[in-house]
Coordinates of C-alpha atoms in Angstrom, one line a residue:
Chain T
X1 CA -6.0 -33.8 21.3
X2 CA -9.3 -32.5 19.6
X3 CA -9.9 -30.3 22.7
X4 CA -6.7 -28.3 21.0
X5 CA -8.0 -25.2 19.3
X6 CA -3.9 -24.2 18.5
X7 CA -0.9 -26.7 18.4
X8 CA 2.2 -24.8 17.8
X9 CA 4.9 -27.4 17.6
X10 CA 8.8 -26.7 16.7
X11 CA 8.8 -23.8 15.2
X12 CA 11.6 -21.8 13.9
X13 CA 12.1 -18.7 12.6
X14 CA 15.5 -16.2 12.2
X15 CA 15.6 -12.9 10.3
X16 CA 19.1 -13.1 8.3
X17 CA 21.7 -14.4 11.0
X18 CA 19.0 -13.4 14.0
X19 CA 17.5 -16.6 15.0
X20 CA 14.1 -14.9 16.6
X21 CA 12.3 -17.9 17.3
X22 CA 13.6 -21.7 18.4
X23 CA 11.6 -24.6 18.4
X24 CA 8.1 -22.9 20.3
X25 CA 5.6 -25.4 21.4
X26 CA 2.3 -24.6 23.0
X27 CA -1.0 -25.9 22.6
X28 CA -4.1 -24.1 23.2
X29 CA -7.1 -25.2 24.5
X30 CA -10.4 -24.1 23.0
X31 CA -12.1 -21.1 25.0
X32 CA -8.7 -20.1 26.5
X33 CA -7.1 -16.9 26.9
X34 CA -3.0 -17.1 26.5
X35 CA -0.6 -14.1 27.3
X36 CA 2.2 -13.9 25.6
X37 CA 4.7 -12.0 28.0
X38 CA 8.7 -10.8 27.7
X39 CA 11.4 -8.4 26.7
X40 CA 11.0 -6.6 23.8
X41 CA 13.1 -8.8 21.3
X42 CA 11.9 -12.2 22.8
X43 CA 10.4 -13.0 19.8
X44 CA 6.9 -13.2 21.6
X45 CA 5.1 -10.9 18.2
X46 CA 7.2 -12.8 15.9
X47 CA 5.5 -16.2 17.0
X48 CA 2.1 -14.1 16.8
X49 CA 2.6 -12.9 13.7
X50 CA 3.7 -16.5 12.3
X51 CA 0.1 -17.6 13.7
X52 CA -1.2 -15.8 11.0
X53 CA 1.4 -16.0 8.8
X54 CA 2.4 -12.5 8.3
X55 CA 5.6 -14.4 8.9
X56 CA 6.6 -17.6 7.3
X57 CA 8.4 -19.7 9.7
X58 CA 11.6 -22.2 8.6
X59 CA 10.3 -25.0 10.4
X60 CA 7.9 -26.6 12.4
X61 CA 4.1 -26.7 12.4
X62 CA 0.9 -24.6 13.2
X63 CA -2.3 -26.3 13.5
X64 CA -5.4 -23.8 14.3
X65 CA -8.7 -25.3 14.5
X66 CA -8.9 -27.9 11.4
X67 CA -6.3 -25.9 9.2
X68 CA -3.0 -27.2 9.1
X69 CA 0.7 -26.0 7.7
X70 CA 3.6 -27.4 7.8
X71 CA 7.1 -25.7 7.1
X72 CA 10.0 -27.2 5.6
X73 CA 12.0 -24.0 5.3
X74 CA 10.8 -22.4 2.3
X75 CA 11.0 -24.8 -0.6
X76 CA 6.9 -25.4 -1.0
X77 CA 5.2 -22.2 0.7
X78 CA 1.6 -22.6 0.9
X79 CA -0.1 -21.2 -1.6
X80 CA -1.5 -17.4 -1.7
X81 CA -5.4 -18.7 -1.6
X82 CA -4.5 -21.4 0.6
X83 CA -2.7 -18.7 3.8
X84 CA -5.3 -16.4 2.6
X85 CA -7.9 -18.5 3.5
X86 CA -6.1 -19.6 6.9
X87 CA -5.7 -16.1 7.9
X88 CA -9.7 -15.6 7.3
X89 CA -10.0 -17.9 10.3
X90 CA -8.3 -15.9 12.3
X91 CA -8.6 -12.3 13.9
X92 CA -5.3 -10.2 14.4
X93 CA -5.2 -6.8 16.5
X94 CA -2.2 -4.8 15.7
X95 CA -0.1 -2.0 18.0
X96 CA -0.9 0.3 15.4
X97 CA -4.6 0.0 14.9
X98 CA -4.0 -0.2 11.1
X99 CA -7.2 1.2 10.4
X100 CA -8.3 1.3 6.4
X101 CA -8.1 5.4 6.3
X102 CA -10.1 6.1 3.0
X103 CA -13.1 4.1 4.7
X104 CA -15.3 5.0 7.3
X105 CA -15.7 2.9 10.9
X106 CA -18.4 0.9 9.1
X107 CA -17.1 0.2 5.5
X108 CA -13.4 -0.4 8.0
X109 CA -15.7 -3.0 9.8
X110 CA -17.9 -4.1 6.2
X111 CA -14.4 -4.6 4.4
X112 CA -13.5 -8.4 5.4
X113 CA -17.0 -10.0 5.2
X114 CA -18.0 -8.1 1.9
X115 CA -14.7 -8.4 0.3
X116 CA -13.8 -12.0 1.1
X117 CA -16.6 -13.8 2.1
X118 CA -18.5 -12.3 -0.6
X119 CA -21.5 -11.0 1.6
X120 CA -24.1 -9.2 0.5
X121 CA -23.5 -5.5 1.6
X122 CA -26.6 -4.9 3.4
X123 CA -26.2 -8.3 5.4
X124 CA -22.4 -7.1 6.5
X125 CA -23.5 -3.5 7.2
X126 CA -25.7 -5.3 10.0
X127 CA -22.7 -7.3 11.0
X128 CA -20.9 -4.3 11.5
X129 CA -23.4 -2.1 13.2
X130 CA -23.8 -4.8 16.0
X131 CA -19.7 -5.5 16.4
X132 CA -19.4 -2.0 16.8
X133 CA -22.6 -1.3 19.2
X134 CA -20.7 -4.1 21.3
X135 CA -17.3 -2.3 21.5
X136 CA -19.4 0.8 21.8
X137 CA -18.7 3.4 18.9
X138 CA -22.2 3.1 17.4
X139 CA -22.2 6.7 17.5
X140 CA -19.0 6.7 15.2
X141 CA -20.0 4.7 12.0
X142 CA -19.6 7.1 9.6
X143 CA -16.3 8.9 10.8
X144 CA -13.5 8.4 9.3
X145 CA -10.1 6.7 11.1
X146 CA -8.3 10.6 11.5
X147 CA -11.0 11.3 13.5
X148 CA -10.8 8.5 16.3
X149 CA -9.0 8.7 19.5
X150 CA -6.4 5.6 19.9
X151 CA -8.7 3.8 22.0
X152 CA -11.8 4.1 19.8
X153 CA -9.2 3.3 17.1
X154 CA -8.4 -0.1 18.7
X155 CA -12.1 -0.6 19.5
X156 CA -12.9 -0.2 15.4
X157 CA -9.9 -2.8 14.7
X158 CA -11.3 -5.7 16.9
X159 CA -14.6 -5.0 15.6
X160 CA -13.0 -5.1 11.7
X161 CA -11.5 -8.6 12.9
X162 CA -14.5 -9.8 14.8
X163 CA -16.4 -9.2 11.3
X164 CA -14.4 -12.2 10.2
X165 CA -16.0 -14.2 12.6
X166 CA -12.7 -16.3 13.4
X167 CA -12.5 -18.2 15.8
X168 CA -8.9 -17.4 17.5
X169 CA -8.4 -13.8 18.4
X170 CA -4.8 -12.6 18.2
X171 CA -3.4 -9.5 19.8
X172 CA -0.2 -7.8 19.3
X173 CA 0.4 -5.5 21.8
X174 CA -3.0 -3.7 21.1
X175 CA -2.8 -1.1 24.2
X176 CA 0.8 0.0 23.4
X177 CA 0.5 2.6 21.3
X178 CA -2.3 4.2 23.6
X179 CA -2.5 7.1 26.0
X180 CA -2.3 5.3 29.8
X181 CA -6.0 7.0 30.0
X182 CA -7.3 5.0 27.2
X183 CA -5.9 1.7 27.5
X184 CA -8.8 0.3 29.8
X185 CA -11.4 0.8 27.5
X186 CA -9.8 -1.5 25.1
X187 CA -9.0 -3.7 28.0
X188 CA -12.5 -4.1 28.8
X189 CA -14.0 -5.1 24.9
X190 CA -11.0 -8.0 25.4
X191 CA -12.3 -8.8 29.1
X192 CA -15.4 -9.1 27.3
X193 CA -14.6 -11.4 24.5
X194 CA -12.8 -13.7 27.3
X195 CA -16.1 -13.5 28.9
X196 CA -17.5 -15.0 25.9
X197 CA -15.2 -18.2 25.8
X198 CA -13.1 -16.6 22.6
X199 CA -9.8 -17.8 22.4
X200 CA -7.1 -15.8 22.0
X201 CA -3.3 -15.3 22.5
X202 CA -2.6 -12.0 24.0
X203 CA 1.0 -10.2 23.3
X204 CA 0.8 -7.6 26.1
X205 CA 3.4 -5.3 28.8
X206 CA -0.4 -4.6 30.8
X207 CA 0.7 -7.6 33.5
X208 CA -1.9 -7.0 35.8
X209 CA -4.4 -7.4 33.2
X210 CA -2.6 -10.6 32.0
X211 CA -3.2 -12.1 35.5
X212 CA -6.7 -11.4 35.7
X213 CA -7.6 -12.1 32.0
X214 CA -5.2 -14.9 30.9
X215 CA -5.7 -18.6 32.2
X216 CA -2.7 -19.1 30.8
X217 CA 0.8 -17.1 30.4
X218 CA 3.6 -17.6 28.8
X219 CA 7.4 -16.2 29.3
X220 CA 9.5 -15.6 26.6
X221 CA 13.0 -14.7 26.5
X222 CA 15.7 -14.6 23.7
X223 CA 13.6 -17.1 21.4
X224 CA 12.3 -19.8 23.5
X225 CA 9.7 -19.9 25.9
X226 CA 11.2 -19.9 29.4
X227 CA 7.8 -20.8 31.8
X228 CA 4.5 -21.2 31.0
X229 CA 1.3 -22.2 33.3
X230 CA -1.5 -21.0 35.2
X231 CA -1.4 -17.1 34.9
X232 CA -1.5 -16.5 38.9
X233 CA 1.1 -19.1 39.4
X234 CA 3.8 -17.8 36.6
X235 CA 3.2 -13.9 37.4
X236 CA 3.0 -14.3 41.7
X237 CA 5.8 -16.9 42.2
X238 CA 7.3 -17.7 38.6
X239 CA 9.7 -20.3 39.1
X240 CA 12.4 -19.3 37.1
X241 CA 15.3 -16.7 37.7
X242 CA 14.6 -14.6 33.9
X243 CA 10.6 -14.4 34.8
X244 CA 11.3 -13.1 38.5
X245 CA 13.5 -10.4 37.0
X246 CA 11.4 -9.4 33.8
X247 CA 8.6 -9.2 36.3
X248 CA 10.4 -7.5 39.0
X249 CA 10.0 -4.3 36.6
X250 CA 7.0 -4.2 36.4
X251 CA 6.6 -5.0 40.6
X252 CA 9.3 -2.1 41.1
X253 CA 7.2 0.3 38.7
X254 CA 3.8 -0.7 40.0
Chain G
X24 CA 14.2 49.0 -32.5
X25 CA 12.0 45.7 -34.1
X26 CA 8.2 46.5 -35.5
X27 CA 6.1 44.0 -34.1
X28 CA 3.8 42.7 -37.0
X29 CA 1.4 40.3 -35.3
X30 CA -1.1 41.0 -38.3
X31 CA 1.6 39.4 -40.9
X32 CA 0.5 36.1 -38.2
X33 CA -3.2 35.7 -38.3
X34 CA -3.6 35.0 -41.5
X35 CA -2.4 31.6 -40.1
X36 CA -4.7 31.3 -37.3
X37 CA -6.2 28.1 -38.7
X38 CA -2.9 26.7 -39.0
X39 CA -2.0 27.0 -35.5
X40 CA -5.4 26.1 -34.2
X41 CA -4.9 22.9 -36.0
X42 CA -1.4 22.6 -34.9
X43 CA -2.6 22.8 -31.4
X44 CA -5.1 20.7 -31.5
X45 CA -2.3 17.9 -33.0
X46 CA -0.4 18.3 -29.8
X47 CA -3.4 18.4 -27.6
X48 CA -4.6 15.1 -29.2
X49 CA -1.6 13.9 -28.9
X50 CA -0.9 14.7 -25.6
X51 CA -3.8 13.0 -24.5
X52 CA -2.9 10.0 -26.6
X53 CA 0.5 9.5 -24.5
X54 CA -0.1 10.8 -21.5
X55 CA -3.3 7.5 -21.6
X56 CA -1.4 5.0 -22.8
X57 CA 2.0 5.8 -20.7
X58 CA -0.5 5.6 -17.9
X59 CA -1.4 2.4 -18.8
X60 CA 2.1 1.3 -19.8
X61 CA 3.8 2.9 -16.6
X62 CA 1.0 1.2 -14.2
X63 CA 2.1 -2.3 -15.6
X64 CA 5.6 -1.3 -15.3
X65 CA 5.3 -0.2 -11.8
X66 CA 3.6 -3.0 -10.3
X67 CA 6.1 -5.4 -11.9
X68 CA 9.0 -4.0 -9.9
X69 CA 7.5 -4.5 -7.2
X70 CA 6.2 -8.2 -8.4
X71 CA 7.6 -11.1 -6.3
X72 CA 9.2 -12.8 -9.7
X73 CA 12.8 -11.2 -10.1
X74 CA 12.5 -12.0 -14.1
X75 CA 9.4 -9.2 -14.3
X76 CA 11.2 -7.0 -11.6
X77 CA 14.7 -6.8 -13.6
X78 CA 12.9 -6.6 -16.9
X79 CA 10.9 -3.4 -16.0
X80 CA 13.8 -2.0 -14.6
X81 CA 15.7 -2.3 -17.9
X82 CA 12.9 -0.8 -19.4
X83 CA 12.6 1.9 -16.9
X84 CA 16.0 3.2 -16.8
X85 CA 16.6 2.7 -20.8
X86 CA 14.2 5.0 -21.4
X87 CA 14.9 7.3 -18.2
X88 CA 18.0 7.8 -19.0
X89 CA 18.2 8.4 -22.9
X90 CA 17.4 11.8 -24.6
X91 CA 13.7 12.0 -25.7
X92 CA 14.8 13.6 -29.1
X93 CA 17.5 10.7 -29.9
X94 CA 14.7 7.9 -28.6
X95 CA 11.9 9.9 -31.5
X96 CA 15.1 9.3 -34.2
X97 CA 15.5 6.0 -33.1
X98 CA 12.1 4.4 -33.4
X99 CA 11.6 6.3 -36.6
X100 CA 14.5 5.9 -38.6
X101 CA 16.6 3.1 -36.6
X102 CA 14.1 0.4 -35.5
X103 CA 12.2 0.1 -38.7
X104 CA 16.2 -0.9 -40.5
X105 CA 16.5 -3.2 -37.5
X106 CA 12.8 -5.0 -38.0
X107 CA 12.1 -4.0 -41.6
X108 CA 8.7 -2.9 -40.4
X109 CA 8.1 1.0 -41.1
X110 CA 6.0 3.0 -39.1
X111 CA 4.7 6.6 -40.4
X112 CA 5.8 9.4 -38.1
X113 CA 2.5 9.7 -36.1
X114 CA 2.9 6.0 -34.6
X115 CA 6.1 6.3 -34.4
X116 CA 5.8 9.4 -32.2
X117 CA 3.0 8.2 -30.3
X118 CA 4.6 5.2 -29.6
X119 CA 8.2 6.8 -28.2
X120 CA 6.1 9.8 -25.9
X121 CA 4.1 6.5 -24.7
X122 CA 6.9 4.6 -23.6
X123 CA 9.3 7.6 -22.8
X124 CA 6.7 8.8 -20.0
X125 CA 5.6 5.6 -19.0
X126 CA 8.9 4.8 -17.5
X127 CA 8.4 8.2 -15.2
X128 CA 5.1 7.2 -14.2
X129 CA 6.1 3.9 -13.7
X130 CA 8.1 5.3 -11.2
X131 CA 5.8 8.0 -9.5
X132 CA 3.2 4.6 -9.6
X133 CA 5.8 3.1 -7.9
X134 CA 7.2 5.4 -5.5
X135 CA 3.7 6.0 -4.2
X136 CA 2.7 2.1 -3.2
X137 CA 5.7 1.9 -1.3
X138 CA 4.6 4.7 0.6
X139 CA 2.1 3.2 1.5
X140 CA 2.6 1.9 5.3
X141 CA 3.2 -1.9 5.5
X142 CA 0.4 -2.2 8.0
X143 CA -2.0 -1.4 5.8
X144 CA -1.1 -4.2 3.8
X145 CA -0.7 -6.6 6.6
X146 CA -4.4 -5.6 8.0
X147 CA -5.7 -6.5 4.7
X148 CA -4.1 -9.9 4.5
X149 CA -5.0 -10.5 8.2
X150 CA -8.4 -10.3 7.2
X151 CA -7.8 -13.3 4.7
X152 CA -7.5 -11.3 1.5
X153 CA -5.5 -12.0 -1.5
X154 CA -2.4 -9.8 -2.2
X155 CA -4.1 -8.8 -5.4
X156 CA -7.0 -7.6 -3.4
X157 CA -5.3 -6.1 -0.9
X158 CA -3.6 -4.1 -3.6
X159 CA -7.0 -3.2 -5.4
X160 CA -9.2 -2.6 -2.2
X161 CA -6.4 -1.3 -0.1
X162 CA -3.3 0.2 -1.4
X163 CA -3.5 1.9 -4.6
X164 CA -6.8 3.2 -3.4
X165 CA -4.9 5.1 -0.7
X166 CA -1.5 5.2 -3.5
X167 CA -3.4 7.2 -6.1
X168 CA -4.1 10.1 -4.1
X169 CA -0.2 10.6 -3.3
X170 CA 0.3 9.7 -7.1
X171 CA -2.2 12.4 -8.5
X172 CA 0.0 15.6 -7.9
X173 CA 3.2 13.7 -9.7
X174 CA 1.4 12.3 -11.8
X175 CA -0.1 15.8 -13.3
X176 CA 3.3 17.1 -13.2
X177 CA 4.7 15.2 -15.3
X178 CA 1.9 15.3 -17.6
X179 CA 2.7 18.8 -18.3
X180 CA 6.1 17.6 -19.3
X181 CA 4.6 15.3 -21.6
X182 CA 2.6 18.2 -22.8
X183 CA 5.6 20.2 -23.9
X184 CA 7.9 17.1 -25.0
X185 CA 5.7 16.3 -28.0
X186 CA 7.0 19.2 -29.3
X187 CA 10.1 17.2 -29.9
X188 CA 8.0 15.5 -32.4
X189 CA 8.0 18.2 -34.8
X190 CA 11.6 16.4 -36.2
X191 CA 9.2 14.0 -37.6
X192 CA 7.2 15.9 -39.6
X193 CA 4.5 15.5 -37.1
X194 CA 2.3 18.4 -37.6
X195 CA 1.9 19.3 -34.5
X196 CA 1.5 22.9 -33.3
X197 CA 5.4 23.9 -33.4
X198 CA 5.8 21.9 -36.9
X199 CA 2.9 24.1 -38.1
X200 CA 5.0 27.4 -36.8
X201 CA 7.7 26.2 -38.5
X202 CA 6.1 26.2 -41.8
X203 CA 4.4 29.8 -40.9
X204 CA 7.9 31.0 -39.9
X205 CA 9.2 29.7 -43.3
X206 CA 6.3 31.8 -45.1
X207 CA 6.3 35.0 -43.4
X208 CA 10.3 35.4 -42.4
X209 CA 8.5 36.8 -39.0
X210 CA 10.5 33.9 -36.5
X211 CA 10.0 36.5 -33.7
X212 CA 6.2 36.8 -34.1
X213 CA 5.6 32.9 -34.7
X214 CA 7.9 31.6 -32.0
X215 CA 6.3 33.8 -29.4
X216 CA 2.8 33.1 -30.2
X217 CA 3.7 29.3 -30.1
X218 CA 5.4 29.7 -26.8
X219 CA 2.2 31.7 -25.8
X220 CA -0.1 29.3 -26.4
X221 CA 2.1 26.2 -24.7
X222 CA 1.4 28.5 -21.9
X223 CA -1.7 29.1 -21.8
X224 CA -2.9 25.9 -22.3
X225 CA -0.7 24.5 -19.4
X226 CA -1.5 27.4 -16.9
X227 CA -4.8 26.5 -15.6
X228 CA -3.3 23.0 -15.6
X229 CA -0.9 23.7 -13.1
X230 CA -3.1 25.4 -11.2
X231 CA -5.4 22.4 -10.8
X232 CA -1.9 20.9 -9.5
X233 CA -1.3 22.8 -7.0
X234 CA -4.6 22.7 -5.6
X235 CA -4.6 18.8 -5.7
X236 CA -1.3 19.1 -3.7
X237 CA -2.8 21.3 -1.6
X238 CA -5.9 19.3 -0.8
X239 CA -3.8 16.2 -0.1
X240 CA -2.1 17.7 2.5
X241 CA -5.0 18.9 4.3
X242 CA -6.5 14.9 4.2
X243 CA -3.8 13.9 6.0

């Protein structure tokens, strides 16, 4: 069990009469790379989000790393320190880059480790000049967000998360937002980080980049996950009827 | 055809200059302290606890919604028979303008976190921040430049409402015309040099505003 960086177990989650998530369960293994694949409305960046608790599920459990949380369906939420300090553990990528706009690329990157860790700013401004040397934009330190491209944009964001030093990765769809021209440089800083044994669940419509990337991948559909196992196996010959035809649009496209 | 006789006037100067210089202070008395009051206000409707969010309201939209000139009689003459404490006509006024704007800027404070696009906040907390400091070191840094241009708007308002308080006896500048008026039976002279000089003290003001507003949508 120990080898278990994430155990998700029975968790539940519905928006008003929308049940969005039932009963997910998925363990993940230290070092691994998951995809998170399915229809939009599968509920596949609703489970991401509850990873980091950005939503707070009804029910079930999340364990990442040593941190635990248990939901009972909203009578006892954890406390604001206590999900603050979960969420520190944890890096989150967003569709929308979310970039701090009044900061430059550095203070973006500075931001976490100075303003929650507490570290002293010249230490951080190091951290930050070497996370963003590594997704190359060391040339762009002192611009501000406006004057990024999408891809650099996404580049700044895993470097403000990477800051954090956390050791699960999550991204939500991070190339979506992107000009098709710009989508494999961001690809390539998370080929990178998979290189580097980070582990990380990976909400993404890029399939091909799922199979060569992911170990794992997981299909969702309608709330549940419908298959899940080796990435080659579920995207070449997925086993069950809703994979083949999610997948079959992206076949018929490619 | 009506003789203009601006020199029957300026043997008042001093009392206008000091009569100006009461609404000035004053102004910058409110417009402070309804800064203050309005910033509390503001982040309470938008607090988690419905107690604090229904409270401010009341207090937002009792005061939003009630004359400024029956508010001034109110506090002076009304509240001191209902809590037997009385307050001379300078706190009284001061405190009225303060809470009267305050409920604006409470919702211009407001008005401009909401603005403010969810994702900022949720990149904040992602990082493992506090929603206080997500609030200090995210949003209202972002929030204040939208606010700024409101904000100084209605200001200026506040500038010209405390002539209201004139029905206190506040000596403020129009108070002082009054009595000038009274003296020298030229209403026409007085009256236009007070409106005069409301204007020129607000017309570099509202220049400064439109620059602001201006700048701010060249940053985005």
């Amino acid at each position: 069990m120990s080898t278990c960086k994430i155990e998700i177990s029975g968790i539940r989650k519905q928006f008003g009469e929308l049940v969005v998530l039932r009963d997910i369960n998925l363990k993940v293994e230290s070092g691994a790379v998951i995809a998170l694949i399915g229809p939009s409305g599968s509920g596949k960046s609703t489970l991401l989000r509850c990873l980091n608790l950005l939503v707070i599920p009804e029910g079930g459990k999340i364990r990442i790393g040593d941190d635990a949380f248990a939901f009972d369906g909203g009578a006892r939420l954890p406390s604001v320190r206590e999900q603050a300090r979960f969420r520190s553990n944890t890096g989150m990528v967003f569709q929308h880059f979310n970039l701090f706009p009044h900061m430059t690329v550095l203070q973006n990157v500075m931001e976490g480790p100075v303003s929650v860790k507490n570290m002293p700013k010249a230490e951080a401004q190091e951290l930050a000049r070497r996370l963003l040397d590594k997704v190359g934009l060391s040339d762009k330190v002192d611009a501000f967000p406006n004057k990024l491209s999408g891809g650099q944009k996404q580049r700044v964001a895993i470097a403000r998360a990477l800051a954090m030093e956390p050791s699960v990765m999550l991204f939500d769809e991070a190339t979506s937002a992107l000009d098709p021209e710009l989508v494999g440089e961001v690809l390539n800083v998370i080929r990178a980080l998979a290189a580097e044994g980070m582990t990380m669940i990976i909400v993404t419509h890029e399939i091909g980049f799922a199979r060569e990337v992911a170990d794992r991948v997981v299909f969702m559909r309608d709330g549940v996950i419908v298959e899940e196992g080796p990435a080659h196996d579920v995207i070449d010959s997925p086993k069950e009827e809703a994979t083949r035809t999610f997948l079959s649009h992206f076949h018929n496209r490619g | 055809m009506y003789t203009w006789r601006f020199d029957a006037v300026w043997g008042y100067r001093d009392l206008f200059l000091t009569g100006t210089a009461v609404t000035v202070g004053l102004t910058i008395a409110v417009v402070v302290l309804g800064l203050l009051v309005g910033l509390v206000a503001g982040l309470a409707q938008l607090s988690r606890s419905p107690t604090l969010r229904w409270l401010s309201w009341l207090y937002i939209e009792m005061f939003r919604l009630t004359p400024l000139l029956v508010l001034l009689l109110w506090f002076y003459y009304a509240l001191p028979m209902l809590t037997g404490i009385k307050m001379d006509a300078l706190t009284a006024a001061v405190l009225t303008l303060t809470l009267y704007g305050g409920s604006f800027y409470a919702e211009v404070i407001r008005g401009g976190i909401v603005s403010i696009e969810p994702g900022q906040s949720e990149a904040g907390l992602a990082l493992g921040m506090t929603p206080a400091r997500v609030m200090r070191r995210i949003v209202l840094p972002q929030a204040i430049k939208r606010m700024i241009p409101p904000l100084m708007n209605q200001s200026i308002i506040q500038f010209k409402n405390t002539s209201l308080v004139s029905v206190l006896a506040v000596p403020d500048l129009l108070y002082q015309g009054q009595i000038v008026a009274m003296d020298t039976y030229r209403a026409l002279e007085v009256y236009t040099v007070i409106a005069a000089i409301y204007f020129v003290v607000l017309l570099p003001l509202t220049v400064i505003v439109k620059r602001a507003e201006r700048h701010l949508a060249h940053s985005n």
